[in-house]
Coordinates of N, CA and C in Angstrom, one line a residue:
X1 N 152.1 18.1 198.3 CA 152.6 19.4 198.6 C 152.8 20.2 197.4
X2 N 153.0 19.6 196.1 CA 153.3 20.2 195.0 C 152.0 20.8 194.6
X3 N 151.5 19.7 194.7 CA 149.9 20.1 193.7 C 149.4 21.0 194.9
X4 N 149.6 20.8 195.9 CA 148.7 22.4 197.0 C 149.7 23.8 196.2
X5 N 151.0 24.0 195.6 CA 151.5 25.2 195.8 C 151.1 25.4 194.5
X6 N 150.9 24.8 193.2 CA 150.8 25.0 192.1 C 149.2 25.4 192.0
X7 N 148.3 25.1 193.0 CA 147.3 25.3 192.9 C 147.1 26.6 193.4
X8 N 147.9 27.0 194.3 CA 148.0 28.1 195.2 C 148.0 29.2 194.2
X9 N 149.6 29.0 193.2 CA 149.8 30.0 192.8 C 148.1 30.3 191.5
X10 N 147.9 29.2 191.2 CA 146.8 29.2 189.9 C 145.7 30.1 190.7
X11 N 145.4 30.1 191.9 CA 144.5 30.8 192.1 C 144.6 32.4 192.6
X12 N 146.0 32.7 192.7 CA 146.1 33.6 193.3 C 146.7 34.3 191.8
X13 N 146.4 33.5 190.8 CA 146.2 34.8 189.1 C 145.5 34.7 188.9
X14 N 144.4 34.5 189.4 CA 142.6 34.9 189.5 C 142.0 35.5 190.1
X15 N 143.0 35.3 191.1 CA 142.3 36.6 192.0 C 143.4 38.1 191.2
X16 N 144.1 37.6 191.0 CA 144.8 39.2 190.9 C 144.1 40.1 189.5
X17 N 144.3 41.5 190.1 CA 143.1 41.9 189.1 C 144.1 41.8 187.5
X18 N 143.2 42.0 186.8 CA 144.1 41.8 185.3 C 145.1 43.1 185.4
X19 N 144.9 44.4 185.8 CA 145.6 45.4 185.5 C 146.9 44.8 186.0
X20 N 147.4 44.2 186.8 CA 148.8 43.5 187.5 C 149.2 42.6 186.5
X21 N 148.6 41.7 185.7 CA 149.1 40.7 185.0 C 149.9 41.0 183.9
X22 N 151.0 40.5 183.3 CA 152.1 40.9 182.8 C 151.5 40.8 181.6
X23 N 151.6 41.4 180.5 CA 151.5 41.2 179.0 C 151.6 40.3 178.4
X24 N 153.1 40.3 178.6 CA 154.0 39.4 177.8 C 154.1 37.5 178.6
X25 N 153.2 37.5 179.6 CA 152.8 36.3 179.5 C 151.3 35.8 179.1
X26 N 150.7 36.9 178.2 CA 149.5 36.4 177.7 C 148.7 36.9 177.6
X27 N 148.5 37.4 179.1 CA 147.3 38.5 179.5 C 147.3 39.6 179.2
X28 N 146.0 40.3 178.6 CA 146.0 41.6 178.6 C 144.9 42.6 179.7
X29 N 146.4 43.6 179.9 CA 145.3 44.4 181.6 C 144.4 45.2 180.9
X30 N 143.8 45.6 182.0 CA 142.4 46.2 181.6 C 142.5 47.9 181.5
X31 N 143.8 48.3 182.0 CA 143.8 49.8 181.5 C 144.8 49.8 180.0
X32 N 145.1 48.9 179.1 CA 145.2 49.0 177.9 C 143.8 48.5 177.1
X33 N 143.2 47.4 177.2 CA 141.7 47.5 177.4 C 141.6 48.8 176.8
X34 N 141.0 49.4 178.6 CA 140.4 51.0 178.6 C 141.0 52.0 177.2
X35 N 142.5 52.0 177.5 CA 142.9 52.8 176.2 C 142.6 52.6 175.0
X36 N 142.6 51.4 174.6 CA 141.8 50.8 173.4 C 140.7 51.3 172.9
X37 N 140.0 51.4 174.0 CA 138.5 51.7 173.9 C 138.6 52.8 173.3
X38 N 139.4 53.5 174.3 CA 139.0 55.2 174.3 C 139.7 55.8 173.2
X39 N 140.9 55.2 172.5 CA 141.4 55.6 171.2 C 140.5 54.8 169.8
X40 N 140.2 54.2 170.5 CA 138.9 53.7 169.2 C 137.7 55.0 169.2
X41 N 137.0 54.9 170.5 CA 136.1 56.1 170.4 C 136.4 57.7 169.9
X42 N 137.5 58.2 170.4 CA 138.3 59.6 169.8 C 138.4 59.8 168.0
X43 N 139.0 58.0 167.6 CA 139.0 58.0 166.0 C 138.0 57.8 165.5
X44 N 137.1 57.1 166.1 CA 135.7 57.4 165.2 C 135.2 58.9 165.3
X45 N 135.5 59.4 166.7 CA 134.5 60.7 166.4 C 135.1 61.7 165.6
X46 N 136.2 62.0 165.3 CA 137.0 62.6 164.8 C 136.7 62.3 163.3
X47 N 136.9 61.1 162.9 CA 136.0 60.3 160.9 C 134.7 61.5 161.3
X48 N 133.6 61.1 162.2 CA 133.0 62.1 161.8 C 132.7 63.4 161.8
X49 N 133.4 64.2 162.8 CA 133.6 65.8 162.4 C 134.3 65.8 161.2
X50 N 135.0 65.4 160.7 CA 135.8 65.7 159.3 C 134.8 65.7 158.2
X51 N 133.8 64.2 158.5 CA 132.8 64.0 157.4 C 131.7 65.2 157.8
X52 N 131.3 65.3 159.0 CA 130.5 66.4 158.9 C 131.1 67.6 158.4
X53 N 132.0 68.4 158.7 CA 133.3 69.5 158.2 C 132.9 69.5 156.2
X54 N 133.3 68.1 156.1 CA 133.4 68.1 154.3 C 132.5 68.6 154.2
X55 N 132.6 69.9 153.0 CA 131.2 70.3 152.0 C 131.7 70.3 150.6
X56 N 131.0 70.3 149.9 CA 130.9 69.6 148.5 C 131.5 70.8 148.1
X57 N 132.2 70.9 146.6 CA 132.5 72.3 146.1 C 131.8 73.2 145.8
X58 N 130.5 73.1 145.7 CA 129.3 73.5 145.2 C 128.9 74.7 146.0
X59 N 128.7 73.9 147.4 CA 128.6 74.8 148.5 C 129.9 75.9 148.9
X60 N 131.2 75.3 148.7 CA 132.0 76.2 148.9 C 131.7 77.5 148.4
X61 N 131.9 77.0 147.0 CA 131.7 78.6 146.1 C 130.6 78.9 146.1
X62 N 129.6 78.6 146.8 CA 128.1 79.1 147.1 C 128.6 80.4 148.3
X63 N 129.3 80.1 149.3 CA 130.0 80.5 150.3 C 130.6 81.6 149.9
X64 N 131.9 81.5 149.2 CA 132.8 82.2 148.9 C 132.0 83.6 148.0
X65 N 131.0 83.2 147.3 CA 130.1 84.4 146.5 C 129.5 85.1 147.2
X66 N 129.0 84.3 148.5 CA 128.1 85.3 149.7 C 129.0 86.5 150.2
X67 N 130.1 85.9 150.5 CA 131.3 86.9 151.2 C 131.6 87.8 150.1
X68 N 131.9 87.3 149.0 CA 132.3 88.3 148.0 C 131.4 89.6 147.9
X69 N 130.2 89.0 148.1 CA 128.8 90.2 147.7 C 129.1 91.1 148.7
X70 N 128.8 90.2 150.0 CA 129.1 91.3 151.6 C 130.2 92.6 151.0
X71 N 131.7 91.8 150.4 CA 132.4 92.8 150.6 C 132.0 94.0 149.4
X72 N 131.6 93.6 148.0 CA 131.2 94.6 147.5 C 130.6 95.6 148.1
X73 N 129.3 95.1 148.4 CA 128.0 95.8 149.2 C 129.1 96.8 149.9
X74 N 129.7 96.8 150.9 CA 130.3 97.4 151.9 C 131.7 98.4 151.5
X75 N 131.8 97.4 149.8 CA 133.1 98.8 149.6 C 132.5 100.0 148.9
X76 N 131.4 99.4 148.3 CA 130.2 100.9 147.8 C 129.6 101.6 148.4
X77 N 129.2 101.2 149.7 CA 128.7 102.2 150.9 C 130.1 103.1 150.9
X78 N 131.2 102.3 151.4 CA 132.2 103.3 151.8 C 132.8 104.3 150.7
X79 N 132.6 104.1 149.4 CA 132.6 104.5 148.4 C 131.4 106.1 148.3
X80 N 130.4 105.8 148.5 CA 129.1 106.6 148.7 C 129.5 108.0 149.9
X81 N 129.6 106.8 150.7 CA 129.9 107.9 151.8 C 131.1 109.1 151.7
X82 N 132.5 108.4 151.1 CA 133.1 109.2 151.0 C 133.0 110.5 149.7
X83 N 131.9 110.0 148.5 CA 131.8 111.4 147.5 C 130.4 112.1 148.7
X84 N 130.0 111.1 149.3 CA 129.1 112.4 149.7 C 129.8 113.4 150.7
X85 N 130.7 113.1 151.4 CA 131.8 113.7 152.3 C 132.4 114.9 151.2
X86 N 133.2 114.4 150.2 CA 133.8 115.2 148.9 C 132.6 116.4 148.9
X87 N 131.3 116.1 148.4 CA 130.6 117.3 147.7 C 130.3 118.3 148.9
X88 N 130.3 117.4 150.2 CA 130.0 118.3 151.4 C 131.2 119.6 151.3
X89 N 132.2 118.9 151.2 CA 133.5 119.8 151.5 C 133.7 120.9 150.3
X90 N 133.1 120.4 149.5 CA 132.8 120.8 148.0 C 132.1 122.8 148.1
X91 N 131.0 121.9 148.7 CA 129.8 123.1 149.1 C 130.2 124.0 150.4
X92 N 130.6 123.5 151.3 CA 131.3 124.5 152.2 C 132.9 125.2 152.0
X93 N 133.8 125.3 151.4 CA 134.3 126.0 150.2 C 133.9 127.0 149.7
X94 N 133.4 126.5 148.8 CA 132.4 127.6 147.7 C 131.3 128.6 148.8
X95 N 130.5 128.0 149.5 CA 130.2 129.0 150.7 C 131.2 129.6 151.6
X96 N 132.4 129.1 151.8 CA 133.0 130.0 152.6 C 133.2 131.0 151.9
X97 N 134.1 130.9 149.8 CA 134.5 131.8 149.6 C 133.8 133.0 149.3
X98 N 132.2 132.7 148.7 CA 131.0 133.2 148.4 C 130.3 134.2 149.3
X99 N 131.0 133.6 150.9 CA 130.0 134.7 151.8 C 131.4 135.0 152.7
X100 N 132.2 135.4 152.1 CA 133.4 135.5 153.1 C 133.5 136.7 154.0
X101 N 133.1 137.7 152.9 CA 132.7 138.9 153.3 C 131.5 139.4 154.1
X102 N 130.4 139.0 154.1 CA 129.0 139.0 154.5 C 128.8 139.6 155.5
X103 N 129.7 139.8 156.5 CA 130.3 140.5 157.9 C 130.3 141.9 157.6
X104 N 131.3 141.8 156.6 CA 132.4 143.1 156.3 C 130.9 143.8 155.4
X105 N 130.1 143.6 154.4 CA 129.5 144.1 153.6 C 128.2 144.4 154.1
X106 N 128.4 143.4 155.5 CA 126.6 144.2 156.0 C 127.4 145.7 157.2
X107 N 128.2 145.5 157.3 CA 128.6 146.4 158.8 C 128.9 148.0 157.2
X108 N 129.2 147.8 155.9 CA 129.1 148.6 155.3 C 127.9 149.6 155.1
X109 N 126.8 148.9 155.2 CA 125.8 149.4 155.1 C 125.0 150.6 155.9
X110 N 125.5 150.4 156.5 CA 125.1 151.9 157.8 C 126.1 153.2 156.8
X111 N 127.2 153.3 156.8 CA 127.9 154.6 155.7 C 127.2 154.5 155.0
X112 N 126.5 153.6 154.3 CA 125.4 154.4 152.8 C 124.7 154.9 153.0
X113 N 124.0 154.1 154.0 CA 122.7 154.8 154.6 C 122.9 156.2 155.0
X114 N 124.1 156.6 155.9 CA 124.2 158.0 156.4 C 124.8 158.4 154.9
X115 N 125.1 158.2 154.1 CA 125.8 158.7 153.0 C 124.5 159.6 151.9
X116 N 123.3 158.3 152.2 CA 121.9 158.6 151.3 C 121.6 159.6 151.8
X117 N 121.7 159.7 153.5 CA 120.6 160.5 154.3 C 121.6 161.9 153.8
X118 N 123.3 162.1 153.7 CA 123.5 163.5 152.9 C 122.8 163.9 152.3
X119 N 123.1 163.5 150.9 CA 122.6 163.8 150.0 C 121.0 163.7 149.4
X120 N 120.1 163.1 150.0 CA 118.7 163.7 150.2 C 118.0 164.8 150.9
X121 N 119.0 165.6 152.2 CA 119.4 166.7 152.9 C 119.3 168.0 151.5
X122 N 120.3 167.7 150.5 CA 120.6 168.9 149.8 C 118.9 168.9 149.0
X123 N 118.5 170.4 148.5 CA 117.0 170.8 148.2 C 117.1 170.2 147.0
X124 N 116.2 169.9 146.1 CA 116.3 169.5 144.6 C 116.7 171.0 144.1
X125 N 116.7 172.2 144.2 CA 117.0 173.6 144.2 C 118.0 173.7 143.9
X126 N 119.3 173.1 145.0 CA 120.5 174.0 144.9 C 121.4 172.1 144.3
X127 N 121.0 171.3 143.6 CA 121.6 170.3 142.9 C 121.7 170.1 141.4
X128 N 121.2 171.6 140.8 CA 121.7 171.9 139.8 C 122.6 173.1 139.9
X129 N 123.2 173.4 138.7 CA 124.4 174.4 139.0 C 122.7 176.4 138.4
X130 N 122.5 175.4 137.9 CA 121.5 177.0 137.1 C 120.6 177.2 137.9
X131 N 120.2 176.4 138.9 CA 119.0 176.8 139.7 C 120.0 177.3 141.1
X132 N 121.0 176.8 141.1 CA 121.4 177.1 142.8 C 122.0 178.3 142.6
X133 N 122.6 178.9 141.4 CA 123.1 180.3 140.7 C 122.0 181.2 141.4
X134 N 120.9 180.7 141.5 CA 119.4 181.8 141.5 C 119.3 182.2 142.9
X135 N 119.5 180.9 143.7 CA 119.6 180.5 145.6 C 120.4 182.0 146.2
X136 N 120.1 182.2 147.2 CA 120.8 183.2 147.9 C 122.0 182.5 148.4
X137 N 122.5 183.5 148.6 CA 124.4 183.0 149.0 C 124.2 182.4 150.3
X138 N 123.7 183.1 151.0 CA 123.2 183.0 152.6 C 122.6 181.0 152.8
X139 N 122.1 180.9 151.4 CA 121.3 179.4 151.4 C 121.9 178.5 151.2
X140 N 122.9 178.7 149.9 CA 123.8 177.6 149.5 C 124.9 177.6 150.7
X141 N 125.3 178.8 151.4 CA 126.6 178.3 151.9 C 125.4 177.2 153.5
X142 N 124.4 177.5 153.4 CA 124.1 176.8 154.7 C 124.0 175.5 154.3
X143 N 123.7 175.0 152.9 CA 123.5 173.7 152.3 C 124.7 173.2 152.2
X144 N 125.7 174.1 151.8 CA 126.9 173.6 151.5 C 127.4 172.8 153.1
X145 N 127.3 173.7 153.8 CA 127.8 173.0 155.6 C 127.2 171.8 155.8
X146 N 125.9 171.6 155.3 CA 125.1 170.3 155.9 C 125.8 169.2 154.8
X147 N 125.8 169.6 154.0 CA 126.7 168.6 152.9 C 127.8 168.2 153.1
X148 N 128.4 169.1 154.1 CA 130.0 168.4 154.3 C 130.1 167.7 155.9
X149 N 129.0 168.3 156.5 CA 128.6 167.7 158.0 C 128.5 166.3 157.7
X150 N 126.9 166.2 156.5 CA 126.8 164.3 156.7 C 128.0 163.6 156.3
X151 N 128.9 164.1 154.8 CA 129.4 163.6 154.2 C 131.2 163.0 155.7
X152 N 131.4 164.2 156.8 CA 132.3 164.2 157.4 C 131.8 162.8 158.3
X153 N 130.4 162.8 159.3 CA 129.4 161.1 159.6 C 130.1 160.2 159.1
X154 N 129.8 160.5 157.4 CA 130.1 159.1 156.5 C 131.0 158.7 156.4
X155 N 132.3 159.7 156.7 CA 133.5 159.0 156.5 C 134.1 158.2 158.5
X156 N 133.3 159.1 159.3 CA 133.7 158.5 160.7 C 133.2 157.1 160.7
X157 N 132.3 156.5 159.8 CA 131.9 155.6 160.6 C 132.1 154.5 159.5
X158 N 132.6 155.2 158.0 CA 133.2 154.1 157.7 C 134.6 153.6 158.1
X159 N 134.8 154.6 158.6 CA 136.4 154.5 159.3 C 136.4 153.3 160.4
X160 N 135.1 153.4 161.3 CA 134.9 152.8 162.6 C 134.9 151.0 161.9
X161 N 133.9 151.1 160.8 CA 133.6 150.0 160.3 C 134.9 149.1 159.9
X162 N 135.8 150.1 159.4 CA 137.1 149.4 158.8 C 138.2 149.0 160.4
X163 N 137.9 149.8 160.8 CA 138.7 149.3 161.9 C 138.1 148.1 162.6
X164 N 136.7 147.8 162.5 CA 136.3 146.5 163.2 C 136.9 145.4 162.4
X165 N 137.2 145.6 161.4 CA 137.1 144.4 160.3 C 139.0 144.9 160.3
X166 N 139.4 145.2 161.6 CA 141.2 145.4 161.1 C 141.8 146.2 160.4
X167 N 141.0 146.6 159.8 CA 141.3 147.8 158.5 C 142.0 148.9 159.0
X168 N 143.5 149.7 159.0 CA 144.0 150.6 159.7 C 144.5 151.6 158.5
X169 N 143.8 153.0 158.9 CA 144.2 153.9 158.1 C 145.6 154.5 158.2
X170 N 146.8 154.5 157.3 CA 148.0 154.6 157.3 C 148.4 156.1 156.7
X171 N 148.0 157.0 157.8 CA 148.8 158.5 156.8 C 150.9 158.7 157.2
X172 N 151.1 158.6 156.2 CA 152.3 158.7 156.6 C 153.1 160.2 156.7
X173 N 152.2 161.1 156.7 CA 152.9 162.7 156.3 C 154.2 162.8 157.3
X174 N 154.6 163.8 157.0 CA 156.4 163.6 157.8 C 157.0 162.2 158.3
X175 N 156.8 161.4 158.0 CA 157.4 160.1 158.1 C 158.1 159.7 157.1
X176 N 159.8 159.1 157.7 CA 160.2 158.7 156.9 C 159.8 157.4 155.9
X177 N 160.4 157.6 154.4 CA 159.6 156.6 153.4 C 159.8 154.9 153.6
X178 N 159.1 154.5 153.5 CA 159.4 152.9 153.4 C 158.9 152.3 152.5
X179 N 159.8 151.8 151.6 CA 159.3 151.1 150.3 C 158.5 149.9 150.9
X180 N 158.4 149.2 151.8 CA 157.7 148.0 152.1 C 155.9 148.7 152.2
X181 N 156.0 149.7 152.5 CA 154.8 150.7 152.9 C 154.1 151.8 152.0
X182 N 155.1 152.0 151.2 CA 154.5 153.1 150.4 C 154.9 153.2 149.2
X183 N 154.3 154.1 148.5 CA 154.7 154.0 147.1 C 154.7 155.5 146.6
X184 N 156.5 155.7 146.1 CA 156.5 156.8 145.9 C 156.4 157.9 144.5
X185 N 155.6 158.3 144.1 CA 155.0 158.9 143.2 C 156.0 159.8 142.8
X186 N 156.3 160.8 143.3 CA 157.5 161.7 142.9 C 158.4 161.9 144.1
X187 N 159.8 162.6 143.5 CA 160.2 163.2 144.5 C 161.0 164.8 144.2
X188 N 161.4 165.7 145.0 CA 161.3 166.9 144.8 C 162.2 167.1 146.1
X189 N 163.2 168.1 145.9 CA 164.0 169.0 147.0 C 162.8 170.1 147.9
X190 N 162.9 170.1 149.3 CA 162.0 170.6 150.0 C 162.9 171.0 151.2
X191 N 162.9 172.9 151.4 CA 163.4 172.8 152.4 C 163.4 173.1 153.8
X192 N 164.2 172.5 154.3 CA 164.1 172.6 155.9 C 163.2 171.4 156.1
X193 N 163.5 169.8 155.0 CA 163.1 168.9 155.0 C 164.2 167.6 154.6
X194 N 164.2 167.0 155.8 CA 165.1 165.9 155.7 C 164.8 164.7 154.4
X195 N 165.9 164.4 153.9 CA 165.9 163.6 152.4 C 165.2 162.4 152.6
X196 N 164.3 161.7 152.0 CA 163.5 160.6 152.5 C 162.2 160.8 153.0
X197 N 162.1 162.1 153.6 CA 160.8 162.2 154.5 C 159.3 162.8 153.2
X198 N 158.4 162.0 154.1 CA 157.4 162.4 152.7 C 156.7 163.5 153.6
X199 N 156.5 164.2 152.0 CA 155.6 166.0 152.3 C 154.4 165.9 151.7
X200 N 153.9 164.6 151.3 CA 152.7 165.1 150.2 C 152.2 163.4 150.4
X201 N 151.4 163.9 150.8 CA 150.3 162.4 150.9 C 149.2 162.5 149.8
X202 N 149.5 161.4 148.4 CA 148.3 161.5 147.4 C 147.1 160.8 147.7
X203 N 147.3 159.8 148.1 CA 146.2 158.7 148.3 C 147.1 157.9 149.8
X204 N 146.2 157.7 150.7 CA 146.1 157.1 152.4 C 146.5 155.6 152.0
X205 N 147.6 155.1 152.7 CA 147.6 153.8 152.5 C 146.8 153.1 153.6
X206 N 146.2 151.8 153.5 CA 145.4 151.3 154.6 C 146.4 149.6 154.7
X207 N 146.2 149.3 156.2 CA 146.5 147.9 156.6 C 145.3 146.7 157.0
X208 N 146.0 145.5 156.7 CA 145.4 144.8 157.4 C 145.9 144.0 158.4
X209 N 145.6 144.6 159.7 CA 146.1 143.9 160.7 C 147.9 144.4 160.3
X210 N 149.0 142.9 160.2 CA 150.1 143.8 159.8 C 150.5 143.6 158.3
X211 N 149.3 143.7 157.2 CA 149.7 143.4 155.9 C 149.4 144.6 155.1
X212 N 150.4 145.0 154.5 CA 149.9 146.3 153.6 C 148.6 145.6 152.4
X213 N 147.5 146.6 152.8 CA 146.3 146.5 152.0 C 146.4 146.7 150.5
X214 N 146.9 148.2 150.9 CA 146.9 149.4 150.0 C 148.4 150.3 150.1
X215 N 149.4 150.3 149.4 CA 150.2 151.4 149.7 C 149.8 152.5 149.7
X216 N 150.3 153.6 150.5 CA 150.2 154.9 150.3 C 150.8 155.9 149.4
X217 N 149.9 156.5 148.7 CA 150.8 157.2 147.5 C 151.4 158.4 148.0
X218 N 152.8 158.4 147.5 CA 153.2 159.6 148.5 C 154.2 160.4 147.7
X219 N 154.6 161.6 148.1 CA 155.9 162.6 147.2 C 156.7 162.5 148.6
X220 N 158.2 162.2 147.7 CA 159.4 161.9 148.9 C 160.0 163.2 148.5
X221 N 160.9 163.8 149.5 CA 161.9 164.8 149.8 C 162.9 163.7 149.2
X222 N 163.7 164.5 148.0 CA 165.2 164.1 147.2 C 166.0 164.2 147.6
X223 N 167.1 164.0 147.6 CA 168.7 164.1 148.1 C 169.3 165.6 148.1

């Protein structure tokens, strides 16, 4: 009976699969085994990514020079680009300040033109003082009218001109004086004229928009 249970048990740790069998009486199970394995396999592959990973120093700074070049290369484009940006800005400047006017100086051109067409009006005759002496009165005063006709044109339309371009003609006659606005040339007691007020317009002051251009030269009434 003994030897049946001793045999019993002997066979029934043969049959049992190793993973159940205790360690520490000898046997080793087969999912430490397995881990074995599998931590043997992980540390070898790992030896060689590292060994493949290692590069010699040689190649490093082979490396490190390529990058370095990239960044040159790329800080002298940005370099380039920005003086070529500079001279751009450079050149539109100098063109702005250069043609600032170009508006204002072509819209001038029509007053000269009506200004030429006056005075090619008057006869080569009466544009000296000895030959127009000779002219009949009746002739000069008719030349004289056409002379002051075109010349009256040339000032409407440089007027018109100035006003496109903002330009505002400022007469200040009977208005009181404002030093921000005018400039007063003399002054003189005038009567049955309030102290301050100007009677004598020398020169028209002009604006721009709301900036004195030009003061106006003016004679103020005194105290």
């Amino acid at each position: 009976m003994l030897k049946q249970i001793i045999h019993n048990q002997t066979k029934a740790r043969l049959i049992l699969p190793l993973g159940l069998v205790d360690k520490n009486r000898g046997f080793l199970t087969c999912s430490v085994l397995k881990a074995e394995e599998t931590n043997t396999t992980a540390d070898n592959n790992m030896k060689e990514d590292l060994q493949e990973k290692t590069i010699s120093p040689e190649e490093e700074l082979k490396e490190v020079s390529l990058k370095l070049k990239e960044l040159q290369s790329s800080y002298l484009l940005a370099l380039a680009d920005q003086e070529n940006l500079r001279q751009r800005n450079i050149r539109e400047v100098a063109n702005a300040k250069d043609y600032a006017i170009q508006k204002f100086a072509k819209d001038l051109l029509d007053p000269v033109d009506i200004l030429d067409m006056a005075l090619d009006a008057v006869p080569e005759g009466f544009r000296e003082k000895e030959t127009c002496l000779q002219k009949d009165k009746k002739d000069i005063v008719e030349q004289l009218v056409n002379l002051y006709t075109g010349l009256s044109i040339t000032k409407t339309q440089l007027q018109k001109t100035l006003a496109h371009h903002h330009v505002q003609l400022d007469d200040p006659i009977d208005q009181k004086f404002d030093p921000n606005k005018h400039e007063a040339v003399f002054q003189t007691s005038v009567p049955d004229k309030d102290p301050g007020t100007i009677f004598v317009v020398q020169k028209k002051g002009y604006m721009l928009k709301n900036r004195v251009l030009r003061p106006a030269q003016v004679g103020v009434v005194s105290e």
